[in-house]
PDB file of C-alpha atoms and ligand atoms in Angstrom:
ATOM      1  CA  UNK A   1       7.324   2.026 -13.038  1.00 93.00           C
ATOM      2  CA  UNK A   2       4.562  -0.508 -11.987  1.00 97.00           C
ATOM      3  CA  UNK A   3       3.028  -2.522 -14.644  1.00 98.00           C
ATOM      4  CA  UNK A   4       0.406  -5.595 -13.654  1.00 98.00           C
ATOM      5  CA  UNK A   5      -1.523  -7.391 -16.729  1.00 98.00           C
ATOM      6  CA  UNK A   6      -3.990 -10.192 -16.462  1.00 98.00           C
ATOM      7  CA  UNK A   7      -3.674 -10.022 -12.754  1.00 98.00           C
ATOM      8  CA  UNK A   8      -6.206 -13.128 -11.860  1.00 97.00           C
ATOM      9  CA  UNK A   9      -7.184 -14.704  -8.579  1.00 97.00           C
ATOM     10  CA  UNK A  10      -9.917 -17.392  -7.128  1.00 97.00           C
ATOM     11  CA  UNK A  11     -10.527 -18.621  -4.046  1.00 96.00           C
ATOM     12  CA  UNK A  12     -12.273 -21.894  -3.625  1.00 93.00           C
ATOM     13  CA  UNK A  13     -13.487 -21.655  -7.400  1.00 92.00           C
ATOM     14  CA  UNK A  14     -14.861 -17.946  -6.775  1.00 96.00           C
ATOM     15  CA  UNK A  15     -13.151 -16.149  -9.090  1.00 97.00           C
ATOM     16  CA  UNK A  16     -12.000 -12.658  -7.010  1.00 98.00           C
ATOM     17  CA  UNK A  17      -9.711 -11.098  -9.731  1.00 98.00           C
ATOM     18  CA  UNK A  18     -10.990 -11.140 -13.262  1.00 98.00           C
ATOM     19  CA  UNK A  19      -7.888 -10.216 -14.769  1.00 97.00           C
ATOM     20  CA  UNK A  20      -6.725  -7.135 -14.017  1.00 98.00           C
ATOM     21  CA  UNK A  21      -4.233  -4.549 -15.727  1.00 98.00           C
ATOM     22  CA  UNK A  22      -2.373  -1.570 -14.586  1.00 98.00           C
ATOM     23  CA  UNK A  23       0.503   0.496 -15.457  1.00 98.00           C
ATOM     24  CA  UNK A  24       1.375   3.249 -12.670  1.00 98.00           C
ATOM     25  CA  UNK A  25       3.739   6.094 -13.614  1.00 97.00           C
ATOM     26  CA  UNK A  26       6.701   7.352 -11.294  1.00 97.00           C
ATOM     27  CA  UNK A  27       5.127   9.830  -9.151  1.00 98.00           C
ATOM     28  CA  UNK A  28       2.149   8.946  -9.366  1.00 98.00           C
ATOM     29  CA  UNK A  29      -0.719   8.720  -6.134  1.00 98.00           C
ATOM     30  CA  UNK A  30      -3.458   6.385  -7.296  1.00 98.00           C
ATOM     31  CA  UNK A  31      -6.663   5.666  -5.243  1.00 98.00           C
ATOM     32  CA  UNK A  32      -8.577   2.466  -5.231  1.00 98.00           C
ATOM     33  CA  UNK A  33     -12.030   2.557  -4.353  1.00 98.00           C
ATOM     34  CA  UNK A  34     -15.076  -0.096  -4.342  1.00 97.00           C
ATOM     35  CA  UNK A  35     -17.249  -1.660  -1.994  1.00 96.00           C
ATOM     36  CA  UNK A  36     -16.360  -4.313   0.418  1.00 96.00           C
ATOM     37  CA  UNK A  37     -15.231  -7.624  -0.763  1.00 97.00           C
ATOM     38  CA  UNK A  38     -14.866  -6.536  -4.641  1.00 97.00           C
ATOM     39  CA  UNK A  39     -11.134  -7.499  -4.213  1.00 98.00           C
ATOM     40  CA  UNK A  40      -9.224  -4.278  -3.711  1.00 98.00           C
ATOM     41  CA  UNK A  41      -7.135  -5.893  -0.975  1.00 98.00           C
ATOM     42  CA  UNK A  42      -6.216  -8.990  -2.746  1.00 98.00           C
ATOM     43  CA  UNK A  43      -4.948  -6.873  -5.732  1.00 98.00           C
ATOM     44  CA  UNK A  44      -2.863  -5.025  -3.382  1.00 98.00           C
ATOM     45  CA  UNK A  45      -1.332  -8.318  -1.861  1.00 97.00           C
ATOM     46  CA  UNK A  46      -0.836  -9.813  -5.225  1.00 97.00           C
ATOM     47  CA  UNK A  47       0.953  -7.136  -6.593  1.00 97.00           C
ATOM     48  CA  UNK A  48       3.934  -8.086  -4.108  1.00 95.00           C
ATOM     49  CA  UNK A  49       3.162 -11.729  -4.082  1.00 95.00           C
ATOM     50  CA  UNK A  50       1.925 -11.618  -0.403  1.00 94.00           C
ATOM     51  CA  UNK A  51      -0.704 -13.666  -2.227  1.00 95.00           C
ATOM     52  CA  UNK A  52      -0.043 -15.324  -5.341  1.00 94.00           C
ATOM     53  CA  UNK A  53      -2.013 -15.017  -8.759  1.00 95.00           C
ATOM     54  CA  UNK A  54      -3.005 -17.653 -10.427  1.00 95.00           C
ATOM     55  CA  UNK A  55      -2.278 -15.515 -13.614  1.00 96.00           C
ATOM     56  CA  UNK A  56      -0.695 -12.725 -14.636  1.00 96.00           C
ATOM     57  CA  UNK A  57       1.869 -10.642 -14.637  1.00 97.00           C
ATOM     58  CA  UNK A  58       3.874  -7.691 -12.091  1.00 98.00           C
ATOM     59  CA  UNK A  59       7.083  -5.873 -13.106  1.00 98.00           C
ATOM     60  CA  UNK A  60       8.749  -3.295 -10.532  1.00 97.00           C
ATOM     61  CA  UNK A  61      11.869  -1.533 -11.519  1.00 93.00           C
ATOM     62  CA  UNK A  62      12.683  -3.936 -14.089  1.00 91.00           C
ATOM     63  CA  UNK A  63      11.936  -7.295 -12.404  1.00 95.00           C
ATOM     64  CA  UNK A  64       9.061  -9.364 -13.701  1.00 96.00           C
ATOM     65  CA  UNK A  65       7.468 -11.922 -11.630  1.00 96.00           C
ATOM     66  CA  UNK A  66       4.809 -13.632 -13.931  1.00 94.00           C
ATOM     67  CA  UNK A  67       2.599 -16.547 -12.290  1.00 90.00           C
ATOM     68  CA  UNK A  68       1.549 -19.611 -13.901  1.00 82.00           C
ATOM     69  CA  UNK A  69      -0.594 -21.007 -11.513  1.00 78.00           C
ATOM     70  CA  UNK A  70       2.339 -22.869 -10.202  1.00 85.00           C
ATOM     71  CA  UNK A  71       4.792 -21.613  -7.823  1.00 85.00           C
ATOM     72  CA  UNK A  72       7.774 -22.404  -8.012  1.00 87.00           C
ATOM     73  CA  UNK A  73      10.943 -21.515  -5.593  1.00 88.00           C
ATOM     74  CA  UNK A  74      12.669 -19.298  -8.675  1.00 88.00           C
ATOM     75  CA  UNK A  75       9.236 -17.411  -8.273  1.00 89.00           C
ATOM     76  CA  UNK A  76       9.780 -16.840  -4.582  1.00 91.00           C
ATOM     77  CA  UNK A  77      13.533 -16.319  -5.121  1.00 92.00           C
ATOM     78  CA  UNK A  78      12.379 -12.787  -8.023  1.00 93.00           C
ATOM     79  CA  UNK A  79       8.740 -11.915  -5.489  1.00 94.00           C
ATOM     80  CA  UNK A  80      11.689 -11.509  -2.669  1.00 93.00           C
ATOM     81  CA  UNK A  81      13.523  -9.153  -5.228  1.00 94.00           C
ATOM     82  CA  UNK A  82      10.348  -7.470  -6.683  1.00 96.00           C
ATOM     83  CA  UNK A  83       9.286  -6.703  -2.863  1.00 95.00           C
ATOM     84  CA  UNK A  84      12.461  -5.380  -2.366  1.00 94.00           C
ATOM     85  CA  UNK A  85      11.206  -2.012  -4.242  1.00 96.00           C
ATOM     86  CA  UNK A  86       7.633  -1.959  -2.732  1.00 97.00           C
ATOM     87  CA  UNK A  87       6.835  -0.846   0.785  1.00 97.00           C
ATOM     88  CA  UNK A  88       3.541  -2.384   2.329  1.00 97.00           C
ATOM     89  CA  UNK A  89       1.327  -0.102   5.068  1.00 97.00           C
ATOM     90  CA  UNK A  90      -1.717  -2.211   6.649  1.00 96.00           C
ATOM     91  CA  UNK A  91      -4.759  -1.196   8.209  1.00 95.00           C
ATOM     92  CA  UNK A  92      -3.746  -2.614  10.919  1.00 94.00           C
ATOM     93  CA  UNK A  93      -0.549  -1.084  11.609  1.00 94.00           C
ATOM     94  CA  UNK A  94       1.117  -4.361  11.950  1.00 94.00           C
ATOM     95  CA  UNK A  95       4.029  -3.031  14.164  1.00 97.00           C
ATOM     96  CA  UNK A  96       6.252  -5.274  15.963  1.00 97.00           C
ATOM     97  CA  UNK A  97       5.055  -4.858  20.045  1.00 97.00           C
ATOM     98  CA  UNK A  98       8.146  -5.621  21.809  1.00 97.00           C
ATOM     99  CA  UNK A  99       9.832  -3.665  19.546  1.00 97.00           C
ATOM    100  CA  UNK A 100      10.273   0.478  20.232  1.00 98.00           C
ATOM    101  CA  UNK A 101       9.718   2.471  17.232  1.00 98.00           C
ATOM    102  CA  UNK A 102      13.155   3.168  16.529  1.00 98.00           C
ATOM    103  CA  UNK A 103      14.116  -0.379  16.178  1.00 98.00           C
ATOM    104  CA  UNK A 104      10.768  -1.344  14.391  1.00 98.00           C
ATOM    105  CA  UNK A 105      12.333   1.022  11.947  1.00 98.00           C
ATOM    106  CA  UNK A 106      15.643  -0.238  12.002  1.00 98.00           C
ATOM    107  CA  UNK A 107      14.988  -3.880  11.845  1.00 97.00           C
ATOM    108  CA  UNK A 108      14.093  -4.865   8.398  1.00 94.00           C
ATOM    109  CA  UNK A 109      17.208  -2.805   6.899  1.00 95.00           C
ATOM    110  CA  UNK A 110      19.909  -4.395   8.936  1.00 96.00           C
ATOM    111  CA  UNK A 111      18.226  -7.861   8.993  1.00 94.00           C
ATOM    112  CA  UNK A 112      17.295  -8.106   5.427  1.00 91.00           C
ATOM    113  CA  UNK A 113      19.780  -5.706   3.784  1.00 91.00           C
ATOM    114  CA  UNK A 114      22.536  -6.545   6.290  1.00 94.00           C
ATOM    115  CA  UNK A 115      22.942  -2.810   6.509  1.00 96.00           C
ATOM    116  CA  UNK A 116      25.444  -1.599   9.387  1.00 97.00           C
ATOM    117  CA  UNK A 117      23.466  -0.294  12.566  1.00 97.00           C
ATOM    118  CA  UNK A 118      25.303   2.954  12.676  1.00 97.00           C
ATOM    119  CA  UNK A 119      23.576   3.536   9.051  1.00 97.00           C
ATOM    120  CA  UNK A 120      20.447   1.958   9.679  1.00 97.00           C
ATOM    121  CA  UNK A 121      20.413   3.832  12.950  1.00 98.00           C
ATOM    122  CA  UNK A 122      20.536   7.349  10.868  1.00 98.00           C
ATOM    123  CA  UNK A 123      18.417   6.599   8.629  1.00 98.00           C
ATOM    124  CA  UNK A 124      15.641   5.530  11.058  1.00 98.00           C
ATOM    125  CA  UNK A 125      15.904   8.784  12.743  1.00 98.00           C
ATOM    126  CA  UNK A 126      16.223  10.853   9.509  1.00 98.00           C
ATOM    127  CA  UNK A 127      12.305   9.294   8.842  1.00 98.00           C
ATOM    128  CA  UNK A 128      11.104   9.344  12.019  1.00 98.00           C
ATOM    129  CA  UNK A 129      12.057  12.985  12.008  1.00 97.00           C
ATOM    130  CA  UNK A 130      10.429  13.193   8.539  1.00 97.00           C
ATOM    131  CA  UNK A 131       7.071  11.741  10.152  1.00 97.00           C
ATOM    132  CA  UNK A 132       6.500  13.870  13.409  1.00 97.00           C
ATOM    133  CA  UNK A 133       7.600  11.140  15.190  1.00 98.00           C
ATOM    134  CA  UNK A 134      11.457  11.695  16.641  1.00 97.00           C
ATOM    135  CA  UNK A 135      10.215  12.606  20.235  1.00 98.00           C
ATOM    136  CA  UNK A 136       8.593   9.431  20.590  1.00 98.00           C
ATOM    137  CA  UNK A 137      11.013   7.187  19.030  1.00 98.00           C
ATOM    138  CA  UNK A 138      12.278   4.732  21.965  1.00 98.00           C
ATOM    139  CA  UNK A 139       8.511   4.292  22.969  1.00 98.00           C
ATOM    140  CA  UNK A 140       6.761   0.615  22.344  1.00 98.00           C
ATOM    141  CA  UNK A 141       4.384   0.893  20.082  1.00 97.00           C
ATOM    142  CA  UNK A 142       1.168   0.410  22.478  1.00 97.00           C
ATOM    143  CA  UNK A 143       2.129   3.643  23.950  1.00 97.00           C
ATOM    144  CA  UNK A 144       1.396   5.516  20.758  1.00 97.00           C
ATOM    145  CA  UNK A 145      -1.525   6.651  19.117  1.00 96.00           C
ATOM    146  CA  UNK A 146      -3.149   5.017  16.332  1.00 97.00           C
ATOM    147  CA  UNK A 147      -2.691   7.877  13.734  1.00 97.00           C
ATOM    148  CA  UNK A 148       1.504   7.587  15.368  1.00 97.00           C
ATOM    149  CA  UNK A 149       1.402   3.958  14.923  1.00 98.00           C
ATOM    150  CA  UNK A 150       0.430   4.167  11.109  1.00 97.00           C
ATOM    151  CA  UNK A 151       2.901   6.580  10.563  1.00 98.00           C
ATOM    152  CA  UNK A 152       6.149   4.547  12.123  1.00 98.00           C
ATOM    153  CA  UNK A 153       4.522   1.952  10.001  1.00 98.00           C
ATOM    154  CA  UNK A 154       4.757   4.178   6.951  1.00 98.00           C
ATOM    155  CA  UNK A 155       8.663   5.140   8.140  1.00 98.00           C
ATOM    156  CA  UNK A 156       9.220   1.622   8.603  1.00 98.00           C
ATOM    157  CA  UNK A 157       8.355   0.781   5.009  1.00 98.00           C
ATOM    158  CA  UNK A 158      10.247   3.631   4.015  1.00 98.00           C
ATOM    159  CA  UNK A 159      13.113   2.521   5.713  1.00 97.00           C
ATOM    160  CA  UNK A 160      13.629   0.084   3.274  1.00 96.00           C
ATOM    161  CA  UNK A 161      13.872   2.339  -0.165  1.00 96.00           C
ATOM    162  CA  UNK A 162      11.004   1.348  -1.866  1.00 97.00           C
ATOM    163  CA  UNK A 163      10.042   2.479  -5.053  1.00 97.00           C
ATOM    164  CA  UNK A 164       6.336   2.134  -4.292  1.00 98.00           C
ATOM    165  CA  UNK A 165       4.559   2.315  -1.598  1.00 98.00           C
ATOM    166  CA  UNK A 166       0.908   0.331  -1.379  1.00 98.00           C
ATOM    167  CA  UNK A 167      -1.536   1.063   1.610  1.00 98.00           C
ATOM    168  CA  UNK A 168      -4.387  -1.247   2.259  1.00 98.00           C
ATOM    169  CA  UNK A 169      -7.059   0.835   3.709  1.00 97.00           C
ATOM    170  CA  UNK A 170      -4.161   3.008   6.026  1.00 97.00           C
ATOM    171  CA  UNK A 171      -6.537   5.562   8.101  1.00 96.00           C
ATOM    172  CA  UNK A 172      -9.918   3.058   8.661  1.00 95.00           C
ATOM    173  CA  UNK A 173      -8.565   2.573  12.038  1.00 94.00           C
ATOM    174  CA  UNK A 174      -8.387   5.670  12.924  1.00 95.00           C
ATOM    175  CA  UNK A 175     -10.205   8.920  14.483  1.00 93.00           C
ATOM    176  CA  UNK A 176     -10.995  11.736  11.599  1.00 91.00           C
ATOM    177  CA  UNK A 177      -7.760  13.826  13.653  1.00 91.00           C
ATOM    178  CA  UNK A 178      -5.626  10.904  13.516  1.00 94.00           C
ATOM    179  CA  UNK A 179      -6.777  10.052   9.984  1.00 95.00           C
ATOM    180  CA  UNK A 180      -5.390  13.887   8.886  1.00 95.00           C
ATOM    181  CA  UNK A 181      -2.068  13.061  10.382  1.00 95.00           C
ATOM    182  CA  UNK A 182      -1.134   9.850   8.308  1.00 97.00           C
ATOM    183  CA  UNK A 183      -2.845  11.241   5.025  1.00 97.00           C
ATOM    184  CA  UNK A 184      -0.909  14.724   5.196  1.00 96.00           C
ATOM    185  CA  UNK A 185       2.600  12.337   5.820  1.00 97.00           C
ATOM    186  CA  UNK A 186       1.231  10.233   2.299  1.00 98.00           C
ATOM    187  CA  UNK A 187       1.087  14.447   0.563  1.00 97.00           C
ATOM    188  CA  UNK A 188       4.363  15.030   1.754  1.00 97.00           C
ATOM    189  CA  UNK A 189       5.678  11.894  -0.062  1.00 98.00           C
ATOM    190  CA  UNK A 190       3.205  12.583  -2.987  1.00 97.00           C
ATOM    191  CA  UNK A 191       5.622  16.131  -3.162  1.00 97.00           C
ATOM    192  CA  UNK A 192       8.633  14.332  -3.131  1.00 97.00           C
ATOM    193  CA  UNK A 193       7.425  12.083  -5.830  1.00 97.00           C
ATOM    194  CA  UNK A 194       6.820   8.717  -4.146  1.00 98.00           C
ATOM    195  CA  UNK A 195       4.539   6.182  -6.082  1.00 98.00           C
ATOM    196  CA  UNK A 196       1.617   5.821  -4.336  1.00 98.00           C
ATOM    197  CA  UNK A 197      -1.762   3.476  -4.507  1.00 98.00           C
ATOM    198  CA  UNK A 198      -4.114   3.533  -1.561  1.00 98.00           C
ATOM    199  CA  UNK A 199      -7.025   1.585  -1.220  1.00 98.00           C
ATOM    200  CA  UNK A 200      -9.625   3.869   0.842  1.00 97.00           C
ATOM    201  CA  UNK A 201     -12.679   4.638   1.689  1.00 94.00           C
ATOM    202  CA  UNK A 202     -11.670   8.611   2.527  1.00 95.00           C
ATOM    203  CA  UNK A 203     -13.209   9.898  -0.787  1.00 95.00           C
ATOM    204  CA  UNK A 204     -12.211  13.362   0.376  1.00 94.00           C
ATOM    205  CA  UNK A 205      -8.653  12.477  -0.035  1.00 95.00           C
ATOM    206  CA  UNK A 206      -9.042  10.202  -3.107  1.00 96.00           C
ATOM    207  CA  UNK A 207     -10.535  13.135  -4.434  1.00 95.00           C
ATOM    208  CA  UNK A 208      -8.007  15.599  -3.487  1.00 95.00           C
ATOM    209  CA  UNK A 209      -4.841  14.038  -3.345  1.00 95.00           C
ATOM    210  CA  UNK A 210      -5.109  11.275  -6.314  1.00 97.00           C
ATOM    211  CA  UNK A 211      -3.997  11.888  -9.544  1.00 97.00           C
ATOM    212  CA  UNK A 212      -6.237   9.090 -11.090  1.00 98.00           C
ATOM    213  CA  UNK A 213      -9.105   7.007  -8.784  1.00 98.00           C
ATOM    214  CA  UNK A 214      -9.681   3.233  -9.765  1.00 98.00           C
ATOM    215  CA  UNK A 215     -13.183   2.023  -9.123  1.00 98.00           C
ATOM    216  CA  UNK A 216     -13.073  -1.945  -8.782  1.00 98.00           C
ATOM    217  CA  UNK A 217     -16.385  -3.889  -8.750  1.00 97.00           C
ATOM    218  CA  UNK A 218     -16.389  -7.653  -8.645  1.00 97.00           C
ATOM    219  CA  UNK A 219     -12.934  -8.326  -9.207  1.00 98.00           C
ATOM    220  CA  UNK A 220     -12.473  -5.883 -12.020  1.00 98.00           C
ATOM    221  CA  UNK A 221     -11.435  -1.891 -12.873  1.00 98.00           C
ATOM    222  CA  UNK A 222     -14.610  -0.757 -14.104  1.00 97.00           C
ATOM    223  CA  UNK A 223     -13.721   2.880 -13.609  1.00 97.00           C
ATOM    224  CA  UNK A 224     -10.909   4.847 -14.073  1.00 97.00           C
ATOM    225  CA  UNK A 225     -10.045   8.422 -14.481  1.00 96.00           C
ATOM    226  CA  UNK A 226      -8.711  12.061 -12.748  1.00 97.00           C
ATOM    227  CA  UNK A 227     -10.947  12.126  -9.906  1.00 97.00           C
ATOM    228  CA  UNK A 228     -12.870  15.675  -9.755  1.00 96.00           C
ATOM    229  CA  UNK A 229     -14.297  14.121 -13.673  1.00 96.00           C
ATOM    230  CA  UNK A 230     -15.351  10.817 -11.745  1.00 96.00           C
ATOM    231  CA  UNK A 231     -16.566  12.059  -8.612  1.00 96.00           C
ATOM    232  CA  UNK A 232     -18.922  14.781 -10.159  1.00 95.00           C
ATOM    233  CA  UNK A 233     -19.812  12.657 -13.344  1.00 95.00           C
ATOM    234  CA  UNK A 234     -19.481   8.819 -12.787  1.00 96.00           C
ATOM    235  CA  UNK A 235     -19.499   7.508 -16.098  1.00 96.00           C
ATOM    236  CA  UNK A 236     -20.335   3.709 -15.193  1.00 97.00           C
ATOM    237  CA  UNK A 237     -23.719   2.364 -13.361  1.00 96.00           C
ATOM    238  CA  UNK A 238     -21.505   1.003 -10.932  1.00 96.00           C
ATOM    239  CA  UNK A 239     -19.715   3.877  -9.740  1.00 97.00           C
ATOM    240  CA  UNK A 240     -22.602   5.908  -9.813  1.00 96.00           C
ATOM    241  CA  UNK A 241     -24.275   3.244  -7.368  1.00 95.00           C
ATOM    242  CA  UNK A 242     -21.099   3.224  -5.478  1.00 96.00           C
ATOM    243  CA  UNK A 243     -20.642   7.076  -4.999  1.00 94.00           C
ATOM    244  CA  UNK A 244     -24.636   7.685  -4.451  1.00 91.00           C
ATOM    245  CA  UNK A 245     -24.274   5.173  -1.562  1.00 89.00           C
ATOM    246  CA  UNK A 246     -21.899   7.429   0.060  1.00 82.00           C
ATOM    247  CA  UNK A 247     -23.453  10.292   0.243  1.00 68.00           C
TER     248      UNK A 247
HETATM  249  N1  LIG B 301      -7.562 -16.087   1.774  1.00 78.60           N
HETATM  250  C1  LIG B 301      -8.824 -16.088   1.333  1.00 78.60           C
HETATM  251  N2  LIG B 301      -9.528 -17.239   1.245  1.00 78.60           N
HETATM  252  C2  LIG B 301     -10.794 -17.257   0.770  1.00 78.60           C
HETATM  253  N3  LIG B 301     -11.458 -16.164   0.352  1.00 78.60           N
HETATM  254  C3  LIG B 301     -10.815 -14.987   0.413  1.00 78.60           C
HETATM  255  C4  LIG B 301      -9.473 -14.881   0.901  1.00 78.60           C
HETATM  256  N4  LIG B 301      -9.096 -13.579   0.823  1.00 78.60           N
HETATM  257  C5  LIG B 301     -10.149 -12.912   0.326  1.00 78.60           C
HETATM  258  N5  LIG B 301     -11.182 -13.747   0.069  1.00 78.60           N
HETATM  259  C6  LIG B 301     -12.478 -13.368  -0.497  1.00 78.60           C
HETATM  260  O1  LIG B 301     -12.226 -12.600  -1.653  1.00 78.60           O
HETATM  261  C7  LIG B 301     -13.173 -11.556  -1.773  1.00 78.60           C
HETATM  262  C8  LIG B 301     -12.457 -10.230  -1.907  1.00 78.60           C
HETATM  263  O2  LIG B 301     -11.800  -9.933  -0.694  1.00 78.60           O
HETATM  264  P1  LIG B 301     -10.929  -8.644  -0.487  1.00 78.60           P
HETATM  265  O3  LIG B 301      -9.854  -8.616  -1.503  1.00 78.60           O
HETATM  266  O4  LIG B 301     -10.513  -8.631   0.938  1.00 78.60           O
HETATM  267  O5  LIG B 301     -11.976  -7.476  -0.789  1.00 78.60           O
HETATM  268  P2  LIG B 301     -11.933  -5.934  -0.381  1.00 78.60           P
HETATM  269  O6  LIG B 301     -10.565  -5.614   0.106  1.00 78.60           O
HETATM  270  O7  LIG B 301     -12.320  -5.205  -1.619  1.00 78.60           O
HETATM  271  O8  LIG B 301     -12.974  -5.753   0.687  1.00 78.60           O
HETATM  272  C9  LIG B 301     -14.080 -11.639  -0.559  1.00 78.60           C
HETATM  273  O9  LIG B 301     -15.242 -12.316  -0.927  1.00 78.60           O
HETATM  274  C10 LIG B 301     -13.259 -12.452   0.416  1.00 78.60           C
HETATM  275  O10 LIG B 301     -14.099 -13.179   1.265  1.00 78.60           O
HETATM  276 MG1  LIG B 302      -9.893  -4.902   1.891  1.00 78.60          MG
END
């Protein structure tokens, strides 16, 4: 349902991504691991054109957005309809402040799909409900936890219909308590069949809840596999040096 190929990416002649390909599978939860600044969040934002390639190659649900180097406006004009099917979740929560939950949730559905408020209105409350979150709804968001924020975050992403959803390091803001609460909302999605990656450094989860782990080292997949075979038997030097460093 996802398919990136030759996925490539410098910055100031440092060459981040080396080319990277990946086909996800409907349903699928996908962790990507690797140590700090091997490029796991650039892949992430170039797989919805937050940043853009300088080659390669995303299709979503049937729209391909390929990237020459060059942008172009007709690129913008298909990475605004190949967004349209993937939901984004930050570390950093990202909510808007002066905004209360409810119409965090709301916004992006009535100002980008011109949906009525009645319907977006219902549907907001049908996934705050679906997140532990309904009591709370008409707070701002500085008067919610962390763990609460990252989970209207994940409704308001939801909000929106996407057909994958792509978390950039979603619980490393958060207490091991709150961390539980916004991984156990990503399981309940993983049951419903949502498409899932998550870059992460919880290798509990990635080991539990993943049906395949991705091990990126400079700028490439060097690793990938069902997780209980990589995490007890590492096959590369580099995710055995990556692992052993976590213990
Ligand atoms: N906008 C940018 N401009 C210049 N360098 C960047 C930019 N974004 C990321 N980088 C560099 O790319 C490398 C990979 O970054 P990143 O994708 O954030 O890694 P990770 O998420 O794995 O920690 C790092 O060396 C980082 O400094
Ligand atoms: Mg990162």
């Amino acid at each position: 349902m996802l398919k990136a190929s030759g996925i490539a990416k410098s910055f100031g002649g440092n060459e981040i991504l080396r080319g990277i390909s990946l086909d996800v599978e409907r349903g699928e939860l996908i962790s990507i691991i690797g140590p700090s600044g091997c490029g796991k969040s650039t892949f992430l934002r170039c797989l919805n054109f937050l940043e853009h390639p300088d080659a390669g190659e995303v299709q979503v649900e049937g729209v391909t957005v390929a990237s020459t180097g060059q942008w172009r406006r007709a690129d913008e004009v298909k990475a605004h309809r190949l967004r349209g099917h993937v939901g984004m979740v930050f570390q950093s929560f990202n909510l808007f402040p002066h905004r209360t939950v409810l119409e965090n949730v709301m916004l992006a559905p009535i100002q980008v799909k011109r949906m009525e408020e009645q319907t977006a209105h219902r549907i907001a409350c049908e996934l705050l409900e679906k997140v532990g979150l309904a009591a709370v709804q008409n707070r701002y968001p500085d008067r919610l936890s962390g763990g609460q924020q990252q989970r209207a975050a994940i409704a308001r992403a939801l909000a929106m219909k996407p057909s994958v959803m792509l978390y950039d390091e979603p619980t490393s803001a958060l207490d091991p308590e709150l961390s539980e609460e916004v991984l156990s909302v990503m399981r309940a999605l993983d049951a419903e069949g949502m498409t899932q990656l998550v870059v992460t450094h919880d290798m509990r989860f990635a080991r539990a809840a993943s049906d395949r782990v991705l091990f990126m080292e400079a700028g490439q997949i060097v690793e990938s596999g069902d997780p209980d075979v990589m995490f007890a038997n590492p096959r590369e030097p580099g995710t055995r040096r990556f692992l052993r460093t976590l213990l």
